[in-house]
mmCIF file of N, CA and C in Angstrom:
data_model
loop_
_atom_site.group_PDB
_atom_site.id
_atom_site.type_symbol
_atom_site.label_atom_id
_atom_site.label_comp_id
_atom_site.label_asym_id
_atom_site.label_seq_id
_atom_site.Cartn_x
_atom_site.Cartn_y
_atom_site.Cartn_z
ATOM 1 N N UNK A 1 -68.147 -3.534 104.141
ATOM 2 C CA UNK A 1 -67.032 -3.196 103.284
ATOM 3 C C UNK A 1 -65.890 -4.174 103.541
ATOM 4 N N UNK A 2 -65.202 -4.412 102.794
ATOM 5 C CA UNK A 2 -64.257 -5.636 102.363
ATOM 6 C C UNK A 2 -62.953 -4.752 102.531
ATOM 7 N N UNK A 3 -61.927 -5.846 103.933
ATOM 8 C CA UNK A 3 -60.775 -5.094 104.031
ATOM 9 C C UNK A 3 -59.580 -6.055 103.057
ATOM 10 N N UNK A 4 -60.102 -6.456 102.155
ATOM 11 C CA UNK A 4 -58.772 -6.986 101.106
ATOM 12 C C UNK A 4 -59.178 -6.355 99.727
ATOM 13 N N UNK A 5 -58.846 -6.556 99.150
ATOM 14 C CA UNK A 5 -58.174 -6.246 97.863
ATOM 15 C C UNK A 5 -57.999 -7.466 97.322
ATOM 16 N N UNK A 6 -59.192 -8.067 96.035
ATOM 17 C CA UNK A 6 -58.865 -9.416 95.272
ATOM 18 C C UNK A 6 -57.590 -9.020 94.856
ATOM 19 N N UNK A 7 -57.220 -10.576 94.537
ATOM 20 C CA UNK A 7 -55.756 -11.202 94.278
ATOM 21 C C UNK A 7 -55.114 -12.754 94.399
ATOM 22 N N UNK A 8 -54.510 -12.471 94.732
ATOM 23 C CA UNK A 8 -53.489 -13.619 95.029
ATOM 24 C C UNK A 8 -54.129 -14.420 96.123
ATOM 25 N N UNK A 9 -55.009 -14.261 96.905
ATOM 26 C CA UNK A 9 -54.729 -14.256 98.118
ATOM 27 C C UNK A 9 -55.438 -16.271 98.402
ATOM 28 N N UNK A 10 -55.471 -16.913 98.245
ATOM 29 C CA UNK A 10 -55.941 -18.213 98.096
ATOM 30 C C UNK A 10 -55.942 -19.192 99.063
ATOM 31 N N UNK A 11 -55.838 -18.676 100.256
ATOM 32 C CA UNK A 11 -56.398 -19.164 101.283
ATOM 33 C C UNK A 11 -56.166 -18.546 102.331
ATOM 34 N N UNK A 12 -57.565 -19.323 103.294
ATOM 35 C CA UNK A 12 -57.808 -18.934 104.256
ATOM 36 C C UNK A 12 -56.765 -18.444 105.294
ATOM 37 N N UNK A 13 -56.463 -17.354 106.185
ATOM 38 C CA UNK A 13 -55.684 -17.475 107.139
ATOM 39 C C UNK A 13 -56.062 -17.171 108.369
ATOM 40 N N UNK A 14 -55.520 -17.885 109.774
ATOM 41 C CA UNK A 14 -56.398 -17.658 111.200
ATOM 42 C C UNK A 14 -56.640 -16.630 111.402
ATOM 43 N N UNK A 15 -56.527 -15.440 110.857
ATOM 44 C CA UNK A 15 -57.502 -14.400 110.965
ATOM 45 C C UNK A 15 -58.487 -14.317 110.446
ATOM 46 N N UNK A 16 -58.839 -14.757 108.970
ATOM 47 C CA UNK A 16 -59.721 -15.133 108.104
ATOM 48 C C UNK A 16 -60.678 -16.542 108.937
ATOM 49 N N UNK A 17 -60.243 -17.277 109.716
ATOM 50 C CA UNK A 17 -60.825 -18.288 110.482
ATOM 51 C C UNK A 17 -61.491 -17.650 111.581
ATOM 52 N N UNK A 18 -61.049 -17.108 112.507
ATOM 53 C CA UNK A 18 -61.189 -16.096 113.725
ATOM 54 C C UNK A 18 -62.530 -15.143 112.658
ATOM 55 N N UNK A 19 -62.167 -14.432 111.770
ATOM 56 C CA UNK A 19 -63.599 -13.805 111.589
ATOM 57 C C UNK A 19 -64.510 -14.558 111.319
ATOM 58 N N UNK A 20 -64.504 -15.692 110.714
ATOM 59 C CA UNK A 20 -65.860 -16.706 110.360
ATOM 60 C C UNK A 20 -66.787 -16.779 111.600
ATOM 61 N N UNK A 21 -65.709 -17.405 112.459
ATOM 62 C CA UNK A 21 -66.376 -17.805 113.726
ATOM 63 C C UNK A 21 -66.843 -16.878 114.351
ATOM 64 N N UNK A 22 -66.388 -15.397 114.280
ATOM 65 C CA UNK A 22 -67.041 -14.546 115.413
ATOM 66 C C UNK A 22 -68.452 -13.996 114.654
ATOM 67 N N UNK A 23 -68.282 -14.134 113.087
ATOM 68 C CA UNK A 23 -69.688 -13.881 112.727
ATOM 69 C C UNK A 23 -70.558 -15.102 112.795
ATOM 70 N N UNK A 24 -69.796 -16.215 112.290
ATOM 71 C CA UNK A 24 -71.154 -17.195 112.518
ATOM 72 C C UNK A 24 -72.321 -17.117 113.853
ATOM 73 N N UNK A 25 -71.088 -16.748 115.106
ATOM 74 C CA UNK A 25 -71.728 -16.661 116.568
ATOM 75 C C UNK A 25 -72.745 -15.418 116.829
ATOM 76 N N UNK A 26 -72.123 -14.623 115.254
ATOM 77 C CA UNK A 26 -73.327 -13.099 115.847
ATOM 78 C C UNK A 26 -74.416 -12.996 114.711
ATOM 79 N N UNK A 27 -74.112 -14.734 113.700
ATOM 80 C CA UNK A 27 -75.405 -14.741 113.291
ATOM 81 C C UNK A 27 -75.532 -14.126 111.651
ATOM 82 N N UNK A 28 -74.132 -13.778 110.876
ATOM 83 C CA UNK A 28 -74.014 -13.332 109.860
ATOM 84 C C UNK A 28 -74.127 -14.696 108.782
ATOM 85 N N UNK A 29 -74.531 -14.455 107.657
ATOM 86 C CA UNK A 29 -74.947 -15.473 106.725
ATOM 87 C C UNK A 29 -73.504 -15.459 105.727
ATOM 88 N N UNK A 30 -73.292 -17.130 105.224
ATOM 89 C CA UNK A 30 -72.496 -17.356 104.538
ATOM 90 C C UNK A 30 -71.717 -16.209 103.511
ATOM 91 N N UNK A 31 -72.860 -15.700 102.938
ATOM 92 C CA UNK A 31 -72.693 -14.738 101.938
ATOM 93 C C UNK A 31 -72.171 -13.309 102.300
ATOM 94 N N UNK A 32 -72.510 -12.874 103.174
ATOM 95 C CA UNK A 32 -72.616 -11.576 104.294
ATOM 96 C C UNK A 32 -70.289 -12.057 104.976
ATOM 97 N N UNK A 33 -70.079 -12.993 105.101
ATOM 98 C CA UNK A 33 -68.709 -13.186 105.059
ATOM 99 C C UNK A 33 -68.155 -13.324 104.426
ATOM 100 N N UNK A 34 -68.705 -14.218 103.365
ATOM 101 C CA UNK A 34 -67.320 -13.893 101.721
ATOM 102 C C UNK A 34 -67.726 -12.953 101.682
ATOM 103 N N UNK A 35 -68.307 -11.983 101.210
ATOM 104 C CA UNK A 35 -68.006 -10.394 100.488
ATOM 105 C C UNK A 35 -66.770 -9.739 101.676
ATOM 106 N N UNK A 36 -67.049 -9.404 102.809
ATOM 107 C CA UNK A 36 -65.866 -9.702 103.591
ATOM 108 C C UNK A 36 -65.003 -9.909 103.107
ATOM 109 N N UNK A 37 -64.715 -11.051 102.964
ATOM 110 C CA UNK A 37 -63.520 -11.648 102.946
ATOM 111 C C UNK A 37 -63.011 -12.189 101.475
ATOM 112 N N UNK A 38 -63.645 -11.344 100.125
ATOM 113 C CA UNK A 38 -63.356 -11.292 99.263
ATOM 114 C C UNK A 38 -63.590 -12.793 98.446
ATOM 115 N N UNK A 39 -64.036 -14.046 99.473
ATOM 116 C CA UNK A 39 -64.484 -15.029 98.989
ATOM 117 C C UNK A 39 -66.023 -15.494 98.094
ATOM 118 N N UNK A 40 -65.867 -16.703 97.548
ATOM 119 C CA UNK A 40 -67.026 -17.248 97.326
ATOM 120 C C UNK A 40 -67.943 -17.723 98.301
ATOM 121 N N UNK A 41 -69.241 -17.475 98.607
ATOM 122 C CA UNK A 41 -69.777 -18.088 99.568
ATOM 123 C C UNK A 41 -69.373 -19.547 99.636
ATOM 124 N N UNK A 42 -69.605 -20.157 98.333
ATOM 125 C CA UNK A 42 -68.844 -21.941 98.851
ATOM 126 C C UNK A 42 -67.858 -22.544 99.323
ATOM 127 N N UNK A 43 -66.884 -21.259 99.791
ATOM 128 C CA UNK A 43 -65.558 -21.192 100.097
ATOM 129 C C UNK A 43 -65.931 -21.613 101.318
ATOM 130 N N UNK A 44 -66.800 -20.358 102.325
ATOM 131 C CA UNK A 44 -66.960 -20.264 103.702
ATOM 132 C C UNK A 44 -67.381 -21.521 104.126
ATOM 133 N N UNK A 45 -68.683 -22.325 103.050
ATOM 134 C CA UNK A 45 -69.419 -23.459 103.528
ATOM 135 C C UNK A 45 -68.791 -24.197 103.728
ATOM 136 N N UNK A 46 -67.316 -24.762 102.396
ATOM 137 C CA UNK A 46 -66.980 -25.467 102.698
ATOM 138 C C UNK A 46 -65.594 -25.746 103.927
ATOM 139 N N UNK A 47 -65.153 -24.727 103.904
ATOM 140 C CA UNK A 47 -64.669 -24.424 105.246
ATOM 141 C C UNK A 47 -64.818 -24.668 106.878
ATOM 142 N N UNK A 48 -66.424 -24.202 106.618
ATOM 143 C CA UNK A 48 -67.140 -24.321 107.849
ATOM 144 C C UNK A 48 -67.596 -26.576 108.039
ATOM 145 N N UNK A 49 -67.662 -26.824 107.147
ATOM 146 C CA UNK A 49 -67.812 -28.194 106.915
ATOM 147 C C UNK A 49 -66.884 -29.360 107.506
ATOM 148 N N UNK A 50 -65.894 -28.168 106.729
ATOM 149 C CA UNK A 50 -64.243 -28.953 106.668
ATOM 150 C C UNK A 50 -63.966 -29.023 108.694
ATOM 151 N N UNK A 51 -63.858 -27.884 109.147
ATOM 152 C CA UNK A 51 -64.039 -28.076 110.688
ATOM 153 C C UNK A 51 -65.058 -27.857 111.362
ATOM 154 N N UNK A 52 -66.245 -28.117 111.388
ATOM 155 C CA UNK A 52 -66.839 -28.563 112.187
ATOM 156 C C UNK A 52 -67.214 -29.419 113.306
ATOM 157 N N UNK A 53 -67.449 -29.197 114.321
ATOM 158 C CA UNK A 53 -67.036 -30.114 115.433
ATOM 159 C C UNK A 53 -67.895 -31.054 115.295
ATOM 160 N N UNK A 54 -69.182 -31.088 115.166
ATOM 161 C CA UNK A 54 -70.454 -31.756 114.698
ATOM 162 C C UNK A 54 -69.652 -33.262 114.982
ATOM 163 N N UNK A 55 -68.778 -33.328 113.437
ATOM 164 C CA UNK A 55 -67.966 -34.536 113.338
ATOM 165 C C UNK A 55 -67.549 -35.486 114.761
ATOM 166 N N UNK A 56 -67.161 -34.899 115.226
ATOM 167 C CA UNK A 56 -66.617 -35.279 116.902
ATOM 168 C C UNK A 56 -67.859 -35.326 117.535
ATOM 169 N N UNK A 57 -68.521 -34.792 117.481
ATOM 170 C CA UNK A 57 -69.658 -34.189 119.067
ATOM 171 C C UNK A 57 -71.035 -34.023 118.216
ATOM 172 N N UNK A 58 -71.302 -35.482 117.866
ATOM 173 C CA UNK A 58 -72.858 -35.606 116.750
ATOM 174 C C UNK A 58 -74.467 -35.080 117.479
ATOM 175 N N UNK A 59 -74.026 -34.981 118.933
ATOM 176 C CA UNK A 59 -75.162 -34.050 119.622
ATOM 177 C C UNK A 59 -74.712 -33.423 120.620
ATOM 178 N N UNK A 60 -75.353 -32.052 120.563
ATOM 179 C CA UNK A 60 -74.481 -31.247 121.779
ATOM 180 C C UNK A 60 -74.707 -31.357 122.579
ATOM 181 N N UNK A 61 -75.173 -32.280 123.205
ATOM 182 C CA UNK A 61 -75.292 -32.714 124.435
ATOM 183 C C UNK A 61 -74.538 -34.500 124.969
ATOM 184 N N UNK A 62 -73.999 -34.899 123.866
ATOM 185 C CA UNK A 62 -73.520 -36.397 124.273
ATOM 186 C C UNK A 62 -72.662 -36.243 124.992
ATOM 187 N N UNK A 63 -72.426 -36.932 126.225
ATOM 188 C CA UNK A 63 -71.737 -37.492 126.639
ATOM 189 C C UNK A 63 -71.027 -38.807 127.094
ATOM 190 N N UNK A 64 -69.553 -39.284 127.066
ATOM 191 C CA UNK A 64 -68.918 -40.045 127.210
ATOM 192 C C UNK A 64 -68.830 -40.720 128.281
ATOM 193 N N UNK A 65 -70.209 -42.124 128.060
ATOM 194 C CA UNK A 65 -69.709 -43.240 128.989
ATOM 195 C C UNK A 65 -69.106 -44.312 128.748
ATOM 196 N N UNK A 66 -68.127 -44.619 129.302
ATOM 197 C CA UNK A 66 -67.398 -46.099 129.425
ATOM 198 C C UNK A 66 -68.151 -46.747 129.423
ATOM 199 N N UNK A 67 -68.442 -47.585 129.816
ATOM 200 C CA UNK A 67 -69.570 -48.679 129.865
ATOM 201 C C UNK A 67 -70.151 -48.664 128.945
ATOM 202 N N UNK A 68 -70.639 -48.029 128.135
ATOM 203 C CA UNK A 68 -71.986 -47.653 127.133
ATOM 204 C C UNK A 68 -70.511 -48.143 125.698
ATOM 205 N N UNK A 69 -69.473 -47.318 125.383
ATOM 206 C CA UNK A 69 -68.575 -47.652 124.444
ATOM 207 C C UNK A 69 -68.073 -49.037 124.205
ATOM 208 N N UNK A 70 -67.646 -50.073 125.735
ATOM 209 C CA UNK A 70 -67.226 -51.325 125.551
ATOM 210 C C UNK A 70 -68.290 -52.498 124.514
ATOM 211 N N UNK A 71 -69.876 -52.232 125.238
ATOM 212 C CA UNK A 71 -70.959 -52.685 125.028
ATOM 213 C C UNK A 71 -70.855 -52.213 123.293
ATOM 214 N N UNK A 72 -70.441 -51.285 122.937
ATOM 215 C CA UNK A 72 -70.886 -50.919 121.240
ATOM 216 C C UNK A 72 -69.563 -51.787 120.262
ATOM 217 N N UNK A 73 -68.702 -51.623 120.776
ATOM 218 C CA UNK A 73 -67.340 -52.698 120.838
ATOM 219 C C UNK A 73 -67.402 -53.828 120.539
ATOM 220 N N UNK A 74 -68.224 -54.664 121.418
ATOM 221 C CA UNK A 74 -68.388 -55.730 121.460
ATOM 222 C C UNK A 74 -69.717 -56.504 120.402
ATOM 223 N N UNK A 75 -70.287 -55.669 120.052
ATOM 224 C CA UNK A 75 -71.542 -55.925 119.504
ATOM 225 C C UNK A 75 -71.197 -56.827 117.988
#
């Protein structure tokens, strides 16, 4: 059940952020949060897109060596 009321309401706010994330982590599907949150599912996607860390951190496991960065630098 959906605690808004369509409207006005046209963007996201860190509470609206804060719930994405605690469902993404417990595994709820795009769709299963806009109704929630009174959105379009393409809202959430693109949301979730828009910050994604991915961008920064392209495997979750990389880590940052010096040496390895100068060498890509220089190439």
């Amino acid at each position: 059940m959906s605690k808004y009321i369509p409207g006005n309401h046209k963007h996201l706010t860190a509470a609206d952020r804060l719930y994405i994330e605690r469902q993404l982590n417990a595994g709820s599907s795009f769709k299963d949060i806009a109704r929630y949150l009174c959105k379009d599912p393409s809202t959430i996607s693109k949301e979730i897109r828009a910050h994604r860390l991915s961008d920064f951190y392209p495997m979750l496991y990389d880590v940052y060596v010096p040496d390895s960065s100068g060498r890509r630098h220089h190439e």
